[in-house]
Coordinates of C-alpha atoms and ligand atoms in Angstrom, one line a residue:
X1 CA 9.9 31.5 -6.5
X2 CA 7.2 34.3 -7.0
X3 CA 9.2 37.0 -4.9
X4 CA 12.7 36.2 -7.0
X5 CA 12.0 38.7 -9.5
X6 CA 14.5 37.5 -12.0
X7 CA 14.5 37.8 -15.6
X8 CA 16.2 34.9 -16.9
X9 CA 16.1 31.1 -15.9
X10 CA 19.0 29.8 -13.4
X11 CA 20.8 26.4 -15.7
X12 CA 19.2 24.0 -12.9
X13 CA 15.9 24.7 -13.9
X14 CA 16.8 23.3 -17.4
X15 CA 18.3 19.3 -16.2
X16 CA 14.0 19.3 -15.0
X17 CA 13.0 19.3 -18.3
X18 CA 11.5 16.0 -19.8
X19 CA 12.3 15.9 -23.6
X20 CA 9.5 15.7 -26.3
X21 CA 7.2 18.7 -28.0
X22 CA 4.1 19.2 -27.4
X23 CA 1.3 17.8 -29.9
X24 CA -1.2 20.6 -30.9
X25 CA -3.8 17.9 -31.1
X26 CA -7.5 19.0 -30.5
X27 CA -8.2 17.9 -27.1
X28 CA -9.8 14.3 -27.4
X29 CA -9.5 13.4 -23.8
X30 CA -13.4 12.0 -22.9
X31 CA -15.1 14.4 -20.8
X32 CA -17.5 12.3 -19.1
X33 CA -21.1 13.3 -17.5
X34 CA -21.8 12.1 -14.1
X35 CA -25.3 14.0 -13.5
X36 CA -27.9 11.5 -13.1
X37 CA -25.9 8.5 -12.6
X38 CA -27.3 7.7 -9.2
X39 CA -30.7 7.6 -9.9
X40 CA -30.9 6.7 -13.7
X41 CA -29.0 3.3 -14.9
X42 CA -28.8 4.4 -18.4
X43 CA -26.6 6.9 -17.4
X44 CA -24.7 5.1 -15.0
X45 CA -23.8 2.3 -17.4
X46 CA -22.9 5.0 -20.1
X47 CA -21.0 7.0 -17.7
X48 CA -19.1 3.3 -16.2
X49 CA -18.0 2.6 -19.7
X50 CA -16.9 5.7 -20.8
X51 CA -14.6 5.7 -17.5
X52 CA -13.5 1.7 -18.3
X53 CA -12.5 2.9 -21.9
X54 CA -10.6 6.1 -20.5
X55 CA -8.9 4.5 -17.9
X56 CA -7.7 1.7 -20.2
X57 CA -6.6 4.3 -23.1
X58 CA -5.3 7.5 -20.9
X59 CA -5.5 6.7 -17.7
X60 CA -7.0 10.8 -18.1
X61 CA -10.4 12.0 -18.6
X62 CA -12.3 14.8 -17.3
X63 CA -16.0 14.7 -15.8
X64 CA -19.1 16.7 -15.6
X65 CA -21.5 16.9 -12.8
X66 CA -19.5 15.8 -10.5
X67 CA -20.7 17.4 -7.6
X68 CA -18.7 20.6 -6.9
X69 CA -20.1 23.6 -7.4
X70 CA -19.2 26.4 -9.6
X71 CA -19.1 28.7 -6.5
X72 CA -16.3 26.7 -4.6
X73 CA -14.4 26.1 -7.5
X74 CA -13.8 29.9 -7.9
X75 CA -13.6 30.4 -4.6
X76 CA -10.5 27.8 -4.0
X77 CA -9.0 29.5 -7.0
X78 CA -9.4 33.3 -5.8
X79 CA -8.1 31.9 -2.4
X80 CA -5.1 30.2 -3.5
X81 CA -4.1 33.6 -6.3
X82 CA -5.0 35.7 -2.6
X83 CA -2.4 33.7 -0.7
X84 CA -0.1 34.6 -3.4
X85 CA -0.3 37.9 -3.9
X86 CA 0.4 38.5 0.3
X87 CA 4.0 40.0 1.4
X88 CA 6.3 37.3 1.2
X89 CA 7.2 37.8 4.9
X90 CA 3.6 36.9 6.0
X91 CA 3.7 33.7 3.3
X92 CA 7.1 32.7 4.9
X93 CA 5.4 31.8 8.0
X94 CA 3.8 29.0 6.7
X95 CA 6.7 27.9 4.4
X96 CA 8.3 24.4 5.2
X97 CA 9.9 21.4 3.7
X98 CA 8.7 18.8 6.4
X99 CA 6.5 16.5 3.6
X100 CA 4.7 15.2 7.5
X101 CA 3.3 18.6 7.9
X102 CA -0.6 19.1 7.7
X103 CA -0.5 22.0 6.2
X104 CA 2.6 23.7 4.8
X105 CA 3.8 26.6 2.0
X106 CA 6.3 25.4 -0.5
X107 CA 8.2 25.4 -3.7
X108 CA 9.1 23.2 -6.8
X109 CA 12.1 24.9 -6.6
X110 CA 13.5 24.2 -2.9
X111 CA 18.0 25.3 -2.9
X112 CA 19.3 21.5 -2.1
X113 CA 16.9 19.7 -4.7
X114 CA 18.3 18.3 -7.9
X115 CA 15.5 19.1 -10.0
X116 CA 14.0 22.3 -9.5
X117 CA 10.5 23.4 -10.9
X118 CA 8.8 26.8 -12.1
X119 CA 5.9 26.6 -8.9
X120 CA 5.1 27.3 -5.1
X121 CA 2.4 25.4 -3.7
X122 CA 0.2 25.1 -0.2
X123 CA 0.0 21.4 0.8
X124 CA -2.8 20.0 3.3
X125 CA -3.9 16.9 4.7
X126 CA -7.4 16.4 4.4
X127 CA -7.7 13.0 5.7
X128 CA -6.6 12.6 8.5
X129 CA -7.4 16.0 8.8
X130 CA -4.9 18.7 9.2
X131 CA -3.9 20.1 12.8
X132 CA -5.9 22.7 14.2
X133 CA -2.9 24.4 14.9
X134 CA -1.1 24.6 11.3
X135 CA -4.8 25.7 9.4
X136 CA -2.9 29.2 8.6
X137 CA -5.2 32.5 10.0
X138 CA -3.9 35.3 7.5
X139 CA -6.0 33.5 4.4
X140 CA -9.9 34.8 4.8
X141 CA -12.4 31.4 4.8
X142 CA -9.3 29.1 4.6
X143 CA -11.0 26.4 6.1
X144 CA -14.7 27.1 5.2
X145 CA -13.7 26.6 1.7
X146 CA -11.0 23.4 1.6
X147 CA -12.8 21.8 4.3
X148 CA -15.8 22.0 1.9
X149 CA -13.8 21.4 -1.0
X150 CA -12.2 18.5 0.6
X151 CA -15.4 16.9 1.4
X152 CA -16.7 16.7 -1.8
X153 CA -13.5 15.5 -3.4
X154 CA -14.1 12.6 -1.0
X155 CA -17.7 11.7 -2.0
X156 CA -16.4 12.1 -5.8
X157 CA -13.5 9.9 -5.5
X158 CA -15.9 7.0 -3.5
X159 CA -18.1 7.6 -6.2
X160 CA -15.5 7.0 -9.1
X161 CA -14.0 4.1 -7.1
X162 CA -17.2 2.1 -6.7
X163 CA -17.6 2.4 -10.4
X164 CA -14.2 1.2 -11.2
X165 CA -14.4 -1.6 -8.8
X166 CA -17.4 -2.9 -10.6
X167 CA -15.7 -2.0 -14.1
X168 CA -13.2 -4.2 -13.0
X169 CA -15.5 -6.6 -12.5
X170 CA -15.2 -6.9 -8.9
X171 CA -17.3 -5.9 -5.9
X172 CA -18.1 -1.8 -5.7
X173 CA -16.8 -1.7 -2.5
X174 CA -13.3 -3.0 -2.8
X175 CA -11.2 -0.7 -3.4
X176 CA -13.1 1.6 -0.8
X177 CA -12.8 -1.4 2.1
X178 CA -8.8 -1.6 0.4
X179 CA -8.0 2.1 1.2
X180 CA -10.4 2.0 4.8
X181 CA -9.4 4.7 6.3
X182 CA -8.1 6.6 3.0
X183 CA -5.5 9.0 2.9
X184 CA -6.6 12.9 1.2
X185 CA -4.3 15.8 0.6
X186 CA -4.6 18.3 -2.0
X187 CA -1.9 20.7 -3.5
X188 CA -2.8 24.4 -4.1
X189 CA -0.3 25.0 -7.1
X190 CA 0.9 29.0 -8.5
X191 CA 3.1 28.7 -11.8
X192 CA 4.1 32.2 -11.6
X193 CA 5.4 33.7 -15.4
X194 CA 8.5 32.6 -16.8
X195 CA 10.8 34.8 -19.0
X196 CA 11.5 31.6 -21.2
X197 CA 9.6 29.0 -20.6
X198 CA 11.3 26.7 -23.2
X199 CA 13.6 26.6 -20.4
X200 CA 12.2 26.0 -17.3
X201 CA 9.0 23.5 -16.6
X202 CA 5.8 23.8 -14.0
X203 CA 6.6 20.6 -12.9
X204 CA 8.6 17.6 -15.0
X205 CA 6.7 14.6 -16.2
X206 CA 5.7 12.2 -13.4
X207 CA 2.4 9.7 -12.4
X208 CA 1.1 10.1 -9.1
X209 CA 1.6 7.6 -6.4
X210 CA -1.7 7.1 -5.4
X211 CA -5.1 5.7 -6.5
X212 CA -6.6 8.6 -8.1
X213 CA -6.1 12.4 -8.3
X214 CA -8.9 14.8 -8.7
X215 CA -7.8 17.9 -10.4
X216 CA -9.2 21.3 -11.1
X217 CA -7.4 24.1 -13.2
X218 CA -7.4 27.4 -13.4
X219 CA -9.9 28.5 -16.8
X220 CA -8.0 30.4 -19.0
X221 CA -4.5 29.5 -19.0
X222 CA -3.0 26.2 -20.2
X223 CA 0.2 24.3 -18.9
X224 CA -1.2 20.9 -18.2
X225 CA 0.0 17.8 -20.7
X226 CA -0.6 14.3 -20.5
X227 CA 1.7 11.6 -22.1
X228 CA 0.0 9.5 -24.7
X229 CA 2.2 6.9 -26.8
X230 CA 4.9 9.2 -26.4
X231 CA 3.7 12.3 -27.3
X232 CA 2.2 15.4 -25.2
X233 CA -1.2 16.2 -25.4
X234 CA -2.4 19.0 -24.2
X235 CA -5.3 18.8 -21.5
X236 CA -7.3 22.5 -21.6
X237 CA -9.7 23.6 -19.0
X238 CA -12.7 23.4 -19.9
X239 CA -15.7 25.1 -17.6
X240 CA -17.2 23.5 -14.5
X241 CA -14.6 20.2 -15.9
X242 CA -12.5 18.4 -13.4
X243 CA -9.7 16.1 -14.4
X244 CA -9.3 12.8 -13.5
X245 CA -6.3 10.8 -13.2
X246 CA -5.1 6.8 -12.5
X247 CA -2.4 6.7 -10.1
X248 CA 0.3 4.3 -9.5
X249 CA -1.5 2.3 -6.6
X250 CA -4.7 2.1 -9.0
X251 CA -2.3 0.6 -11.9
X252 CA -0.9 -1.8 -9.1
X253 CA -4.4 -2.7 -7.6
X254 CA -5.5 -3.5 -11.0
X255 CA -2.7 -5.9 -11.5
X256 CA -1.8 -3.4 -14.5
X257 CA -5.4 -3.3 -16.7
X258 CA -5.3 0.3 -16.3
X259 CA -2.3 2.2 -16.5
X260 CA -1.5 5.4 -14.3
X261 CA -1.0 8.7 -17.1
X262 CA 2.2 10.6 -16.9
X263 CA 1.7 14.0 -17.2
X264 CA 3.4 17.6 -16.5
X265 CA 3.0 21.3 -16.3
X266 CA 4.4 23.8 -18.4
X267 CA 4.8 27.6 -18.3
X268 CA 4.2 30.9 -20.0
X269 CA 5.2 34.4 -20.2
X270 CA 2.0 36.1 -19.9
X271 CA 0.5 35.4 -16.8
X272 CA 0.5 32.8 -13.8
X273 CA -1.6 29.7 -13.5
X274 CA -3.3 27.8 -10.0
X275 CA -4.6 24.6 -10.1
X276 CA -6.1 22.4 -7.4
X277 CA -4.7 18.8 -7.2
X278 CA -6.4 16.1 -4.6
X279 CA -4.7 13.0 -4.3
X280 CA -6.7 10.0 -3.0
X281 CA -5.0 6.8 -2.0
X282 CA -4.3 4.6 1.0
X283 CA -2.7 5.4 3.9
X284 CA 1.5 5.2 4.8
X285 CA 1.1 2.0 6.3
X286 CA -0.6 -0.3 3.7
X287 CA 0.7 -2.8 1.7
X288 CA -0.6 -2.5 -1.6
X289 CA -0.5 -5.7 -4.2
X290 CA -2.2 -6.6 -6.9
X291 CA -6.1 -8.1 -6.1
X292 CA -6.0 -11.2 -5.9
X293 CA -9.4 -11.3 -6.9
X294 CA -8.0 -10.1 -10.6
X295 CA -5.3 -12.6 -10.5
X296 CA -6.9 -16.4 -11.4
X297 CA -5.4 -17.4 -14.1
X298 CA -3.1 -14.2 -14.6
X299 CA 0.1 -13.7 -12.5
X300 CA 0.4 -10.8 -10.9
X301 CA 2.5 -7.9 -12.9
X302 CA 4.0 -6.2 -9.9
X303 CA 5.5 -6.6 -6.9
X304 CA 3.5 -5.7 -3.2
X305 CA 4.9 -2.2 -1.8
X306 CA 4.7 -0.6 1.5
X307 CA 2.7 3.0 0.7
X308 CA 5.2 4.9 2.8
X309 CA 8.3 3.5 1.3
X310 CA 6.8 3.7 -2.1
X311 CA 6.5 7.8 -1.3
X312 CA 10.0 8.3 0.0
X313 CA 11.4 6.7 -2.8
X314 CA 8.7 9.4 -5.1
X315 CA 10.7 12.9 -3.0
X316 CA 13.2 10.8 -3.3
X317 CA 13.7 10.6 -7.0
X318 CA 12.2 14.3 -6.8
X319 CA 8.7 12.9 -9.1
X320 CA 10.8 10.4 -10.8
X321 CA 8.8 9.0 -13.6
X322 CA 7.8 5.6 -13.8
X323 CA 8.8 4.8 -10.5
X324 CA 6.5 1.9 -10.7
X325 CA 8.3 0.1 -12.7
X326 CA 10.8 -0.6 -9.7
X327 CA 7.6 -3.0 -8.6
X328 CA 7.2 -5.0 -12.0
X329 CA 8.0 -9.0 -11.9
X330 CA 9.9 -9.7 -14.7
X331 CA 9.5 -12.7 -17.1
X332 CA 5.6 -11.6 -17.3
Ligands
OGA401 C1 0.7 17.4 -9.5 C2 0.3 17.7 -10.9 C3 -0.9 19.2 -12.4 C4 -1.3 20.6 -12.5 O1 0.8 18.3 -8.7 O2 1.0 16.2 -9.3 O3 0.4 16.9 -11.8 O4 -2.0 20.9 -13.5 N1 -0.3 18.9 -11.1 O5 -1.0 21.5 -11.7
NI402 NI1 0.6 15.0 -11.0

């Protein structure tokens, strides 16, 4: 995608469009403070509601204090723009469409797909970890930095977990002991320019599959909308922020109370955007249903799913949107 050099946008790019303008709104999404919450329960129980409210409303919000430093954020973003800007021929090695692969280079825009999107992207498992043999050599601290990235993602996303279990009334650990082992990836995204970006898309509207996504953009540039009621609000970095997102599985798990966000990327003319998107959920094989422990005297909303199946049919549709609602009993 970045080496095509072209100057107009090929007509596949525009059947990846989802319809529906973009609300200048001022950006209301909560941003939510986690500093303190460990140690002080004033904070915590602010902090717990503010997530119970935003997961209920958005299914978005962005937090504070969450325990990645400034440092490693730039340094993930600098890494990522650096991988970029090598020779194509020396990012080609990497480059695969195998979704099994721990670590792999690839595009929103691959020949054979139906939808095609305006980004390239590194993908990496994180847990299980990825293969010693596919952690790429030409990228300077590669796996200093997402090894250390990755870890951290994982304590904040236990952390969030524990405090959405107990939001939903349940015990803190349940969701943890649900995904036991969990599965982590994250996806290093480059939106390179586009000549008309009216015409093309970052990536189309979708929700992601599973519990929760951790995400960090690039400061500076937008791109990033979330669907609210119908309309598309625009989520803008905001400094030392990361944004949070409810995933299908989370929706599922909480036999629908909160609802995963759809959201999507656009482009721009002036100049490329990298963001930094860590999916947390459970592993291929589990079977993921409603808990029972939600369901009493409410019937659950959807159907169980195998986590593996539930993905291939996600490629599958290439994002899809709403591919949850495949899983909802009817006559609820
Ligand atoms: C995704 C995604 C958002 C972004 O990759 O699932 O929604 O800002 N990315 O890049
Ligand atoms: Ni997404």
């Amino acid at each position: 995608m970045v080496d095509l050099g072209i100057d107009h946008v090929p007509n596949e790019y525009l059947t990846s469009i989802c319809k529906g303008i973009t609300i200048k709104a001022p950006n209301n999404l909560p941003i939510i403070d986690l500093s303190g919450i460990d140690s002080d329960d004033l904070k915590r129980k602010s902090a717990a509601e503010a997530i119970h409210l935003a997961c209920q409303k958005w299914g978005f919000f962005q937090v504070m204090g969450h325990g990645i430093s400034n440092e490693l954020m730039q340094d993930i973003i600098k890494m990522v723009h650096y991988f970029f800007n090598l020779p194509a021929k020396e990012r080609m090695v990497y480059y695969s469409t195998d979704i099994y692969k721990s670590f792999r280079f690839s595009t929103g825009s691959v020949a054979s797909a139906k939808k095609k999107f305006w980004s390239d992207y590194l993908f990496q498992h994180c847990q299980p970890a990825v293969h010693e043999d596919d952690v790429p050599e030409s990228i300077p601290n590669y796996r200093k930095i997402t090894s250390n990235y990755a870890k951290a993602v994982d304590e904040l996303a236990r952390k969030l977990l524990r405090i959405i279990a107990q939001n939903l009334g349940l015990d803190w650990q349940i969701l943890e002991k649900h995904l036991d082992p969990p599965k982590q990836t994250m996806k290093m995204t480059y939106y390179p320019q586009c000549p008309c970006p009216d015409q093309a898309i970052g990536i189309g509207c979708h929700a992601d599959p599973g519990t929760i996504t951790v995400l960090q953009q690039e400061l500076g540039v937008e791109g990033l909308e979330v669907n609210y009621n119908g309309q598309w609000i625009p989520v803008k970095p905001v400094e030392g922020a990361l944004v949070i997102n409810v995933a299908d599985m989370l929706q599922i798990l909480s036999n629908n109370k909160y609802k995963s966000a759809e959201h999507r990327v656009l482009v721009n003319t002036k100049r490329p955007r990298v963001s930094i998107a860590s999916f947390y959920g459970p592993t291929d094989d589990k079977h993921i249903a409603p808990l029972e422990e939600l369901l009493g005297d409410n019937p659950p909303v959807f159907k169980a799913c195998l986590f593996r199946e539930y993905m291939d049919n996600f490629y599958k549709n290439h994002l899809g949107t709403r591919n949850i609602e495949t899983l909802r009993i009817l006559n609820n």
